[in-house]
Tab-separated table of C-alpha atoms and ligand atoms in Angstrom:
chain	number	residue	atom	x	y	z
W	1304	MET	CA	0.000	0.000	0.000
W	1305	PRO	CA	1.235	3.533	-0.666
W	1306	ASP	CA	2.706	5.329	2.308
W	1307	ILE	CA	0.167	7.832	3.721
W	1308	ALA	CA	2.902	10.313	4.603
W	1309	ALA	CA	4.041	10.291	0.959
W	1310	VAL	CA	0.448	10.788	-0.225
W	1311	LYS	CA	0.067	13.733	2.140
W	1312	ALA	CA	3.348	15.234	0.968
W	1313	ALA	CA	2.278	14.914	-2.675
W	1314	LEU	CA	-1.027	16.606	-1.829
W	1315	ALA	CA	0.895	19.466	-0.253
W	1316	ASP	CA	2.718	19.990	-3.554
W	1317	GLN	CA	-0.445	20.231	-5.605
W	1318	ARG	CA	-1.491	23.617	-7.038
W	1319	ILE	CA	-4.790	24.326	-8.747
W	1320	GLU	CA	-5.251	27.518	-10.743
W	1321	THR	CA	-8.650	29.211	-10.703
W	1322	PRO	CA	-10.046	31.257	-13.619
W	1323	SER	CA	-10.852	34.952	-13.211
W	1324	TRP	CA	-13.957	34.489	-15.344
W	1325	GLY	CA	-15.352	31.870	-12.955
W	1326	TYR	CA	-15.853	34.612	-10.356
W	1327	GLY	CA	-17.868	36.818	-12.711
W	1328	ASN	CA	-21.356	36.510	-14.092
W	1329	SER	CA	-21.872	33.954	-16.811
W	1330	GLY	CA	-24.678	32.147	-18.533
W	1331	THR	CA	-25.759	30.445	-21.673
W	1332	ARG	CA	-26.623	32.072	-24.966
W	1333	PHE	CA	-30.175	32.265	-23.593
W	1334	LYS	CA	-29.613	34.160	-20.391
W	1335	VAL	CA	-26.963	35.452	-18.051
W	1336	PHE	CA	-28.319	35.385	-14.504
W	1337	ALA	CA	-26.639	38.143	-12.537
W	1338	GLN	CA	-25.626	37.259	-8.990
W	1339	GLU	CA	-25.272	39.689	-6.117
W	1340	GLY	CA	-21.804	40.654	-5.011
W	1341	VAL	CA	-19.896	39.490	-8.090
W	1342	PRO	CA	-16.640	41.316	-8.781
W	1343	ARG	CA	-16.700	44.593	-10.671
W	1344	THR	CA	-13.014	44.672	-11.486
W	1345	PRO	CA	-10.083	42.297	-11.970
W	1346	ARG	CA	-8.849	43.304	-8.512
W	1347	GLU	CA	-12.122	42.172	-6.981
W	1348	LYS	CA	-11.869	38.859	-8.824
W	1349	LEU	CA	-8.500	38.403	-7.151
W	1350	ASP	CA	-10.045	39.276	-3.782
W	1351	ASP	CA	-12.499	36.394	-4.283
W	1352	ALA	CA	-9.781	34.042	-5.505
W	1353	ALA	CA	-7.860	34.806	-2.313
W	1354	LYS	CA	-10.771	33.346	-0.327
W	1355	VAL	CA	-10.586	30.123	-2.336
W	1356	HIS	CA	-6.886	29.893	-1.586
W	1357	GLU	CA	-7.379	30.832	2.080
W	1358	PHE	CA	-9.750	27.917	2.691
W	1359	THR	CA	-8.221	25.281	0.411
W	1360	GLY	CA	-4.530	26.168	0.729
W	1361	ILE	CA	-3.797	24.934	-2.797
W	1362	ALA	CA	-5.139	27.599	-5.179
W	1363	PRO	CA	-2.534	30.372	-5.178
W	1364	THR	CA	-2.686	31.355	-8.864
W	1365	VAL	CA	-5.377	32.920	-11.023
W	1366	SER	CA	-5.685	32.788	-14.822
W	1367	LEU	CA	-6.498	36.083	-16.488
W	1368	HIS	CA	-8.490	36.636	-19.646
W	1369	ILE	CA	-7.641	39.502	-21.980
W	1370	PRO	CA	-9.466	41.829	-22.638
W	1371	TRP	CA	-11.872	40.957	-19.810
W	1372	ASP	CA	-9.117	41.558	-17.266
W	1373	LYS	CA	-7.419	44.400	-19.066
W	1374	VAL	CA	-5.985	47.001	-16.677
W	1375	GLU	CA	-3.763	50.062	-17.098
W	1376	ASP	CA	-1.090	48.807	-14.753
W	1377	TYR	CA	-0.339	45.072	-14.686
W	1378	ALA	CA	2.479	45.509	-12.211
W	1379	ALA	CA	-0.048	47.035	-9.800
W	1380	LEU	CA	-2.451	44.132	-10.401
W	1381	GLY	CA	0.426	41.729	-9.728
W	1382	ALA	CA	1.247	43.620	-6.525
W	1383	HIS	CA	-2.393	43.377	-5.434
W	1384	ALA	CA	-2.269	39.619	-6.067
W	1385	LYS	CA	0.947	39.332	-4.082
W	1386	ALA	CA	-0.512	41.247	-1.143
W	1387	LEU	CA	-3.321	38.660	-1.104
W	1388	GLY	CA	-0.870	35.756	-1.168
W	1389	LEU	CA	-1.627	35.035	-4.843
W	1390	GLU	CA	0.198	35.126	-8.171
W	1391	LEU	CA	-1.099	35.842	-11.643
W	1392	GLY	CA	-1.207	32.676	-13.734
W	1393	ALA	CA	-1.826	31.916	-17.394
W	1394	ILE	CA	-2.911	34.655	-19.763
W	1395	ASN	CA	-5.892	33.614	-21.893
W	1396	SER	CA	-6.358	35.361	-25.206
W	1397	ASN	CA	-9.677	36.277	-26.745
W	1398	THR	CA	-10.011	36.092	-30.511
W	1399	PHE	CA	-13.705	35.346	-30.569
W	1400	GLN	CA	-15.656	38.384	-29.413
W	1401	ASP	CA	-15.058	41.025	-32.093
W	1402	ASP	CA	-17.278	41.387	-35.159
W	1403	ASP	CA	-14.155	41.027	-37.313
W	1404	TYR	CA	-13.907	37.391	-36.212
W	1405	LYS	CA	-17.140	36.232	-37.797
W	1406	LEU	CA	-15.233	33.972	-40.219
W	1407	GLY	CA	-12.391	33.219	-37.829
W	1408	SER	CA	-9.342	34.914	-36.344
W	1409	VAL	CA	-5.910	33.410	-37.042
W	1410	CYS	CA	-7.456	31.261	-39.813
W	1411	HIS	CA	-9.577	34.027	-41.338
W	1412	PRO	CA	-9.325	34.311	-45.131
W	1413	ASP	CA	-8.529	38.038	-44.882
W	1414	PRO	CA	-4.901	38.753	-43.916
W	1415	LYS	CA	-5.963	41.995	-42.199
W	1416	VAL	CA	-8.093	40.076	-39.699
W	1417	ARG	CA	-5.334	37.517	-39.168
W	1418	ARG	CA	-2.905	40.323	-38.455
W	1419	LYS	CA	-5.299	41.832	-35.924
W	1420	ALA	CA	-5.621	38.461	-34.170
W	1421	VAL	CA	-1.869	37.872	-34.089
W	1422	GLU	CA	-1.311	41.376	-32.747
W	1423	HIS	CA	-3.705	40.609	-29.922
W	1424	LEU	CA	-1.780	37.427	-29.145
W	1425	LEU	CA	1.495	39.347	-29.142
W	1426	GLU	CA	-0.074	41.913	-26.812
W	1427	CYS	CA	-0.907	38.995	-24.507
W	1428	VAL	CA	2.792	38.066	-24.441
W	1429	ASP	CA	3.621	41.693	-23.550
W	1430	ILE	CA	1.164	41.346	-20.669
W	1431	MET	CA	2.891	38.119	-19.603
W	1432	ASP	CA	6.154	40.043	-19.468
W	1433	ALA	CA	4.497	42.563	-17.155
W	1434	THR	CA	2.720	40.054	-14.921
W	1435	GLY	CA	5.448	37.422	-14.840
W	1436	SER	CA	2.990	34.862	-16.246
W	1437	LYS	CA	4.687	31.897	-17.848
W	1438	SER	CA	1.878	30.507	-20.010
W	1439	LEU	CA	-0.163	31.874	-22.895
W	1440	LYS	CA	-3.305	29.790	-23.244
W	1441	LEU	CA	-4.834	29.827	-26.707
W	1442	TRP	CA	-8.252	28.655	-27.670
W	1443	PHE	CA	-9.519	29.490	-31.143
W	1444	ALA	CA	-13.189	29.662	-32.021
W	1445	ASP	CA	-12.136	29.335	-35.683
W	1446	GLY	CA	-13.967	27.011	-38.005
W	1447	THR	CA	-16.678	26.875	-40.632
W	1448	ASN	CA	-20.403	26.199	-40.582
W	1449	TYR	CA	-20.985	24.906	-44.087
W	1450	PRO	CA	-19.267	22.473	-46.442
W	1451	GLY	CA	-17.304	24.457	-48.994
W	1452	GLN	CA	-17.274	27.618	-46.893
W	1453	ASP	CA	-13.469	27.760	-46.812
W	1454	ASP	CA	-10.455	25.648	-47.666
W	1455	ILE	CA	-9.622	23.279	-44.807
W	1456	VAL	CA	-5.904	22.997	-45.586
W	1457	GLY	CA	-5.614	26.715	-46.362
W	1458	ARG	CA	-6.945	27.421	-42.883
W	1459	GLN	CA	-4.374	25.027	-41.355
W	1460	ASP	CA	-1.602	26.892	-43.204
W	1461	ARG	CA	-2.840	30.218	-41.836
W	1462	LEU	CA	-3.063	28.750	-38.342
W	1463	ALA	CA	0.502	27.425	-38.529
W	1464	GLU	CA	1.836	30.766	-39.764
W	1465	SER	CA	0.051	32.728	-37.023
W	1466	LEU	CA	1.169	30.338	-34.290
W	1467	ALA	CA	4.772	30.539	-35.529
W	1468	ALA	CA	4.700	34.350	-35.233
W	1469	VAL	CA	3.537	34.103	-31.620
W	1470	TYR	CA	5.971	31.304	-30.760
W	1471	GLU	CA	8.872	33.432	-32.016
W	1472	ARG	CA	7.953	36.177	-29.573
W	1473	LEU	CA	7.960	33.930	-26.462
W	1474	GLY	CA	10.708	34.415	-23.888
W	1475	ASP	CA	12.901	31.518	-22.781
W	1476	ASP	CA	10.775	30.747	-19.733
W	1477	GLN	CA	7.424	31.303	-21.435
W	1478	ARG	CA	5.285	28.762	-23.226
W	1479	LEU	CA	2.259	28.535	-25.437
W	1480	LEU	CA	-0.574	26.179	-24.536
W	1481	LEU	CA	-2.928	25.233	-27.352
W	1482	GLU	CA	-6.459	24.078	-26.578
W	1483	TYR	CA	-8.649	22.018	-28.841
W	1484	LYS	CA	-12.413	21.639	-28.905
W	1485	PHE	CA	-14.375	19.481	-31.287
W	1486	PHE	CA	-17.159	21.914	-32.113
W	1487	GLU	CA	-18.775	25.184	-31.075
W	1488	PRO	CA	-19.080	27.936	-32.058
W	1489	ALA	CA	-18.325	26.423	-35.471
W	1490	PHE	CA	-20.558	23.507	-36.367
W	1491	TYR	CA	-19.039	21.960	-39.501
W	1492	THR	CA	-15.251	22.139	-39.262
W	1493	THR	CA	-13.209	23.429	-36.353
W	1494	ASP	CA	-9.609	24.407	-37.031
W	1495	VAL	CA	-8.220	22.881	-33.817
W	1496	PRO	CA	-10.823	20.184	-33.130
W	1497	ASP	CA	-8.813	17.529	-31.335
W	1498	TRP	CA	-5.643	16.698	-29.452
W	1499	GLY	CA	-3.973	15.318	-32.583
W	1500	THR	CA	-4.281	18.621	-34.426
W	1501	SER	CA	-3.069	20.570	-31.409
W	1502	TYR	CA	-0.215	18.101	-30.894
W	1503	ALA	CA	0.883	18.274	-34.539
W	1504	HIS	CA	1.062	22.072	-34.426
W	1505	CYS	CA	2.857	22.056	-31.070
W	1506	LEU	CA	5.364	19.497	-32.314
W	1507	LYS	CA	6.254	21.679	-35.309
W	1508	LEU	CA	6.517	24.787	-33.145
W	1509	GLY	CA	8.950	23.316	-30.619
W	1510	ASP	CA	9.449	22.600	-26.925
W	1511	LYS	CA	7.726	25.751	-25.741
W	1512	ALA	CA	4.400	24.684	-27.265
W	1513	GLN	CA	2.203	22.179	-25.461
W	1514	VAL	CA	-1.346	20.870	-25.563
W	1515	VAL	CA	-4.146	21.801	-23.133
W	1516	VAL	CA	-6.674	19.126	-22.302
W	1517	ASP	CA	-9.963	20.824	-21.462
W	1518	THR	CA	-12.059	17.987	-20.081
W	1519	GLY	CA	-15.248	19.477	-21.559
W	1520	HIS	CA	-13.980	19.586	-25.132
W	1521	HIS	CA	-14.461	16.005	-26.320
W	1522	ALA	CA	-17.220	14.046	-27.936
W	1523	PRO	CA	-19.198	11.902	-25.487
W	1524	GLY	CA	-17.446	8.637	-24.752
W	1525	THR	CA	-13.954	9.875	-25.644
W	1526	ASN	CA	-11.267	8.173	-23.573
W	1527	ILE	CA	-9.613	11.299	-22.156
W	1528	GLU	CA	-7.229	9.366	-19.925
W	1529	PHE	CA	-5.658	7.780	-23.003
W	1530	ILE	CA	-5.001	11.241	-24.447
W	1531	VAL	CA	-3.473	12.334	-21.144
W	1532	ALA	CA	-1.203	9.283	-20.942
W	1533	PHE	CA	-0.089	9.705	-24.563
W	1534	LEU	CA	0.673	13.410	-24.186
W	1535	LEU	CA	2.583	12.857	-20.943
W	1536	ARG	CA	4.700	10.225	-22.644
W	1537	GLU	CA	5.503	12.731	-25.392
W	1538	LYS	CA	6.125	15.581	-22.888
W	1539	LYS	CA	3.429	17.572	-24.615
W	1540	LEU	CA	0.830	17.849	-21.870
W	1541	GLY	CA	1.017	21.499	-20.819
W	1542	ALA	CA	-2.162	21.944	-18.822
W	1543	PHE	CA	-5.616	20.837	-17.891
W	1544	ASP	CA	-8.694	22.970	-18.066
W	1545	PHE	CA	-10.905	21.075	-15.662
W	1546	ASN	CA	-14.682	21.145	-15.773
W	1547	SER	CA	-17.551	18.672	-16.159
W	1548	ARG	CA	-19.866	18.078	-19.031
W	1549	PHE	CA	-23.008	16.085	-19.635
W	1550	TYR	CA	-23.684	17.136	-23.226
W	1551	ALA	CA	-21.553	19.847	-24.812
W	1552	ASP	CA	-19.021	22.268	-23.312
W	1553	ASP	CA	-21.102	22.592	-20.154
W	1554	ASP	CA	-18.359	24.109	-17.933
W	1555	LEU	CA	-19.914	22.581	-14.809
W	1556	MET	CA	-17.977	21.906	-11.615
W	1557	VAL	CA	-15.177	19.414	-12.212
W	1558	GLY	CA	-15.939	16.036	-10.716
W	1559	SER	CA	-19.676	16.676	-10.598
W	1560	ALA	CA	-20.693	14.772	-13.739
W	1561	ASP	CA	-18.261	11.880	-13.685
W	1562	PRO	CA	-15.935	11.648	-10.679
W	1563	PHE	CA	-14.717	8.252	-11.871
W	1564	GLN	CA	-13.477	9.757	-15.139
W	1565	LEU	CA	-11.642	12.448	-13.173
W	1566	PHE	CA	-10.015	9.717	-11.084
W	1567	ARG	CA	-9.008	7.763	-14.195
W	1568	ILE	CA	-7.436	10.880	-15.685
W	1569	LEU	CA	-5.546	11.685	-12.496
W	1570	HIS	CA	-4.419	8.083	-12.177
W	1571	GLU	CA	-2.691	8.471	-15.557
W	1572	VAL	CA	-1.176	11.715	-14.313
W	1573	ALA	CA	0.163	9.964	-11.206
W	1574	GLN	CA	1.322	6.958	-13.205
W	1575	ASN	CA	3.256	9.066	-15.716
W	1576	GLY	CA	4.992	11.629	-13.514
W	1577	GLY	CA	2.473	14.381	-14.183
W	1578	PHE	CA	2.327	15.512	-10.554
W	1579	GLU	CA	6.065	16.096	-10.420
W	1580	ARG	CA	7.025	19.728	-10.459
W	1581	GLU	CA	9.538	19.323	-13.335
W	1582	THR	CA	6.828	17.925	-15.615
W	1583	ASN	CA	5.229	21.363	-15.327
W	1584	VAL	CA	1.630	20.361	-15.955
W	1585	ALA	CA	-0.674	23.214	-14.949
W	1586	PHE	CA	-3.871	22.111	-13.229
W	1587	MET	CA	-6.401	24.781	-14.053
W	1588	LEU	CA	-10.137	25.142	-13.742
W	1589	ASP	CA	-12.109	26.511	-16.687
W	1590	GLN	CA	-15.636	26.742	-15.383
W	1591	CYS	CA	-18.644	29.013	-15.310
W	1592	HIS	CA	-21.046	29.042	-12.376
W	1593	ASN	CA	-24.282	30.139	-13.923
W	1594	ILE	CA	-26.805	29.170	-11.247
W	1595	GLU	CA	-24.754	28.243	-8.174
W	1596	ALA	CA	-22.901	30.576	-5.819
W	1597	LYS	CA	-19.528	31.140	-7.409
W	1598	ILE	CA	-16.909	31.208	-4.654
W	1599	PRO	CA	-18.138	28.080	-2.812
W	1600	ALA	CA	-18.544	26.352	-6.203
W	1601	ILE	CA	-14.904	27.053	-6.979
W	1602	ILE	CA	-13.883	25.848	-3.509
W	1603	ARG	CA	-15.907	22.667	-4.110
W	1604	SER	CA	-14.224	22.205	-7.520
W	1605	VAL	CA	-10.749	22.536	-6.036
W	1606	MET	CA	-11.754	19.972	-3.396
W	1607	ASN	CA	-13.097	17.621	-6.083
W	1608	VAL	CA	-9.754	17.685	-7.901
W	1609	GLN	CA	-7.958	17.172	-4.593
W	1610	GLU	CA	-10.172	14.210	-3.674
W	1611	ALA	CA	-9.630	12.541	-7.042
W	1612	THR	CA	-5.906	13.226	-6.714
W	1613	ALA	CA	-5.795	11.613	-3.271
W	1614	LYS	CA	-7.528	8.521	-4.657
W	1615	ALA	CA	-5.126	8.397	-7.616
W	1616	LEU	CA	-2.177	8.639	-5.226
W	1617	LEU	CA	-3.629	5.799	-3.169
W	1618	VAL	CA	-3.460	3.330	-6.049
W	1619	ASP	CA	-1.141	0.527	-5.026
W	1620	ARG	CA	1.124	0.870	-8.028
W	1621	GLU	CA	3.301	-2.101	-7.116
W	1622	ALA	CA	0.291	-4.402	-6.856
W	1623	LEU	CA	-1.047	-2.928	-10.090
W	1624	ALA	CA	2.204	-3.488	-11.972
W	1625	ALA	CA	2.535	-7.037	-10.620
W	1626	ALA	CA	-1.012	-7.867	-11.706
W	1627	GLN	CA	-0.411	-6.343	-15.137
W	1628	ARG	CA	2.812	-8.314	-15.595
W	1629	ALA	CA	1.021	-11.506	-14.610
W	1630	GLY	CA	-1.853	-10.787	-16.962
W	1631	ASP	CA	-4.153	-10.844	-13.943
W	1632	VAL	CA	-6.905	-8.652	-15.298
W	1633	LEU	CA	-9.165	-8.801	-12.265
W	1634	SER	CA	-6.463	-7.952	-9.726
W	1635	ALA	CA	-5.196	-5.095	-11.897
W	1636	ASN	CA	-8.671	-3.657	-12.143
W	1637	ALA	CA	-9.185	-4.184	-8.403
W	1638	ALA	CA	-6.051	-2.178	-7.618
W	1639	LEU	CA	-7.653	0.809	-9.309
W	1640	MET	CA	-11.143	0.265	-7.931
W	1641	ASP	CA	-9.929	-0.182	-4.346
W	1642	ALA	CA	-8.307	3.237	-4.495
W	1643	TYR	CA	-11.295	4.819	-6.213
W	1644	ASN	CA	-13.704	3.407	-3.656
W	1645	THR	CA	-11.707	4.676	-0.691
W	1646	ASP	CA	-13.416	7.502	1.174
W	1647	VAL	CA	-10.548	10.018	1.264
W	1648	ARG	CA	-12.531	12.762	2.989
W	1649	PRO	CA	-11.263	11.901	6.510
W	1650	LEU	CA	-7.677	11.844	5.196
W	1651	LEU	CA	-8.134	15.246	3.569
W	1652	ALA	CA	-9.797	16.720	6.659
W	1653	GLU	CA	-6.797	15.555	8.678
W	1654	TRP	CA	-4.398	16.920	6.051
W	1655	ARG	CA	-6.099	20.325	6.272
W	1656	GLU	CA	-6.053	20.398	10.060
W	1657	GLU	CA	-2.334	19.591	10.015
W	1658	ARG	CA	-1.916	22.775	7.962
W	1659	GLY	CA	-4.088	24.965	10.157
W	1660	LEU	CA	-6.955	24.872	7.662
W	1661	HIS	CA	-10.587	24.226	8.502
W	1662	PRO	CA	-11.437	20.571	7.720
W	1663	ASP	CA	-14.484	21.676	5.709
W	1664	PRO	CA	-13.500	24.558	3.377
W	1665	VAL	CA	-17.033	25.207	2.075
W	1666	ALA	CA	-18.444	25.452	5.613
W	1667	ALA	CA	-15.538	27.678	6.634
W	1668	TYR	CA	-16.232	29.994	3.690
W	1669	ARG	CA	-19.931	30.159	4.520
W	1670	ALA	CA	-19.140	31.091	8.107
W	1671	CYS	CA	-16.504	33.709	7.336
W	1672	GLY	CA	-18.817	36.580	6.371
W	1673	TRP	CA	-17.160	37.318	3.006
W	1674	GLN	CA	-20.292	36.616	0.982
W	1675	GLU	CA	-22.398	39.012	3.074
W	1676	ARG	CA	-19.693	41.635	2.800
W	1677	ILE	CA	-19.376	41.530	-1.009
W	1678	VAL	CA	-23.147	41.520	-1.453
W	1679	ALA	CA	-23.349	44.684	0.674
W	1680	GLU	CA	-20.298	46.422	-0.751
W	1681	ARG	CA	-20.310	45.592	-4.440
W	1682	VAL	CA	-23.406	47.435	-5.490
W	1683	GLY	CA	-23.617	49.522	-8.646
W	1684	GLY	CA	-20.824	49.699	-11.139
W	1685	GLU	CA	-20.386	47.271	-13.939
W	1686	GLN	CA	-20.026	43.644	-13.059
W	1687	ALA	CA	-17.150	41.961	-14.808
W	1688	GLY	CA	-18.006	38.650	-16.334
W	1689	TRP	CA	-18.579	36.445	-19.316
W	1690	GLY	CA	-21.248	37.955	-21.559
W	1691	ALA	CA	-22.534	40.045	-18.673
F	2499	PSV	C1	-14.279	28.165	-24.667
F	2499	PSV	O1	-14.705	26.890	-24.895
F	2499	PSV	C2	-13.388	28.234	-23.471
F	2499	PSV	O2	-14.031	27.559	-22.419
F	2499	PSV	C3	-12.033	27.674	-23.715
F	2499	PSV	O3	-11.940	26.412	-23.166
F	2499	PSV	C4	-11.077	28.617	-23.037
F	2499	PSV	O4	-10.190	27.993	-22.195
F	2499	PSV	C5	-12.029	29.488	-22.270
F	2499	PSV	O5	-13.186	29.494	-23.020
F	2499	PSV	C6	-11.589	30.870	-22.140
F	2499	PSV	O6	-11.327	31.464	-23.404
F	2500	MN	MN1	-10.759	25.764	-21.636
């Protein structure tokens, strides 16, 4: 059996990055339901993120989204983060909200639009220089809706050229993380629809380009843990965007739809060195909390990843390997299921208490008065959030 002290030490090393946009209002294309007390500025998003870190102890970085989190002075935003015990994490670009991008951004047939998109991406690298962020996370809404609308290979060429221009601009300690998603907003072809396309582009670009696995971006039934294992083997897994899905890109709380899938993914991470610091896999959330209270939902999500991680770390890897070598299918499967079926909540409560944290982070947040305070204080002004 794995040594509990080693499991606890590995848990202490884990870092989960929360997304600035998760703290703001969000919704579907039908309706954005505004919540009371949501942040009005990027600084206020950081204030909320600090609460998540305070009660979980493992969420010290926050991803920013440009232009949603655009500020005059990034050094000042970084200083605000630091004062809260946080750091600014990945910079997410946005090449999907301007009218110019109707037919795409970096794959658009018009070179003027492509140039505009690339300039935005280069501006994001400038922001990384100012914030000290090490990762540029790219997701492209590019694609087509109708057969014949544009040339599939031509669009790949434009994508490759645009990515190369951004890659060139990266500093030695910066990297580019390329997301894929099989459909939406485009319905016929998507220019980066799957991990293979992202991987092929990253491979051509070089070591500073890696793939992001957003757990919500696959067709139903896709074996995500296989993708994770493959990419880790190739040293091309840069990051996770965690969330849950039932149907499309639902952006629900990670671990809520299929906790067993999350465990299987994190087992592959554990099995293939993905929790080791040198492997440099970023564990990020990419979620929107449309109907549930946002800060406790993000706390719950961080806890869900931590619980699945604890179970993955509890897999008896020696017993598993022995069973695999012997071709003992049932024992190999049992090694995984025993770990998955372990109730790790007492272990995690103990782990938190050893670190001076409350054993129940959601209850601690509810009791701390922050929610009442932001509801009272954050009135008026423009709320900062997705589509809000
Ligand atoms: C859109 O699907 C998306 O959720 C991508 O996954 C990005 O990571 C995120 O938005 C922010 O642009
Ligand atoms: Mn994502």
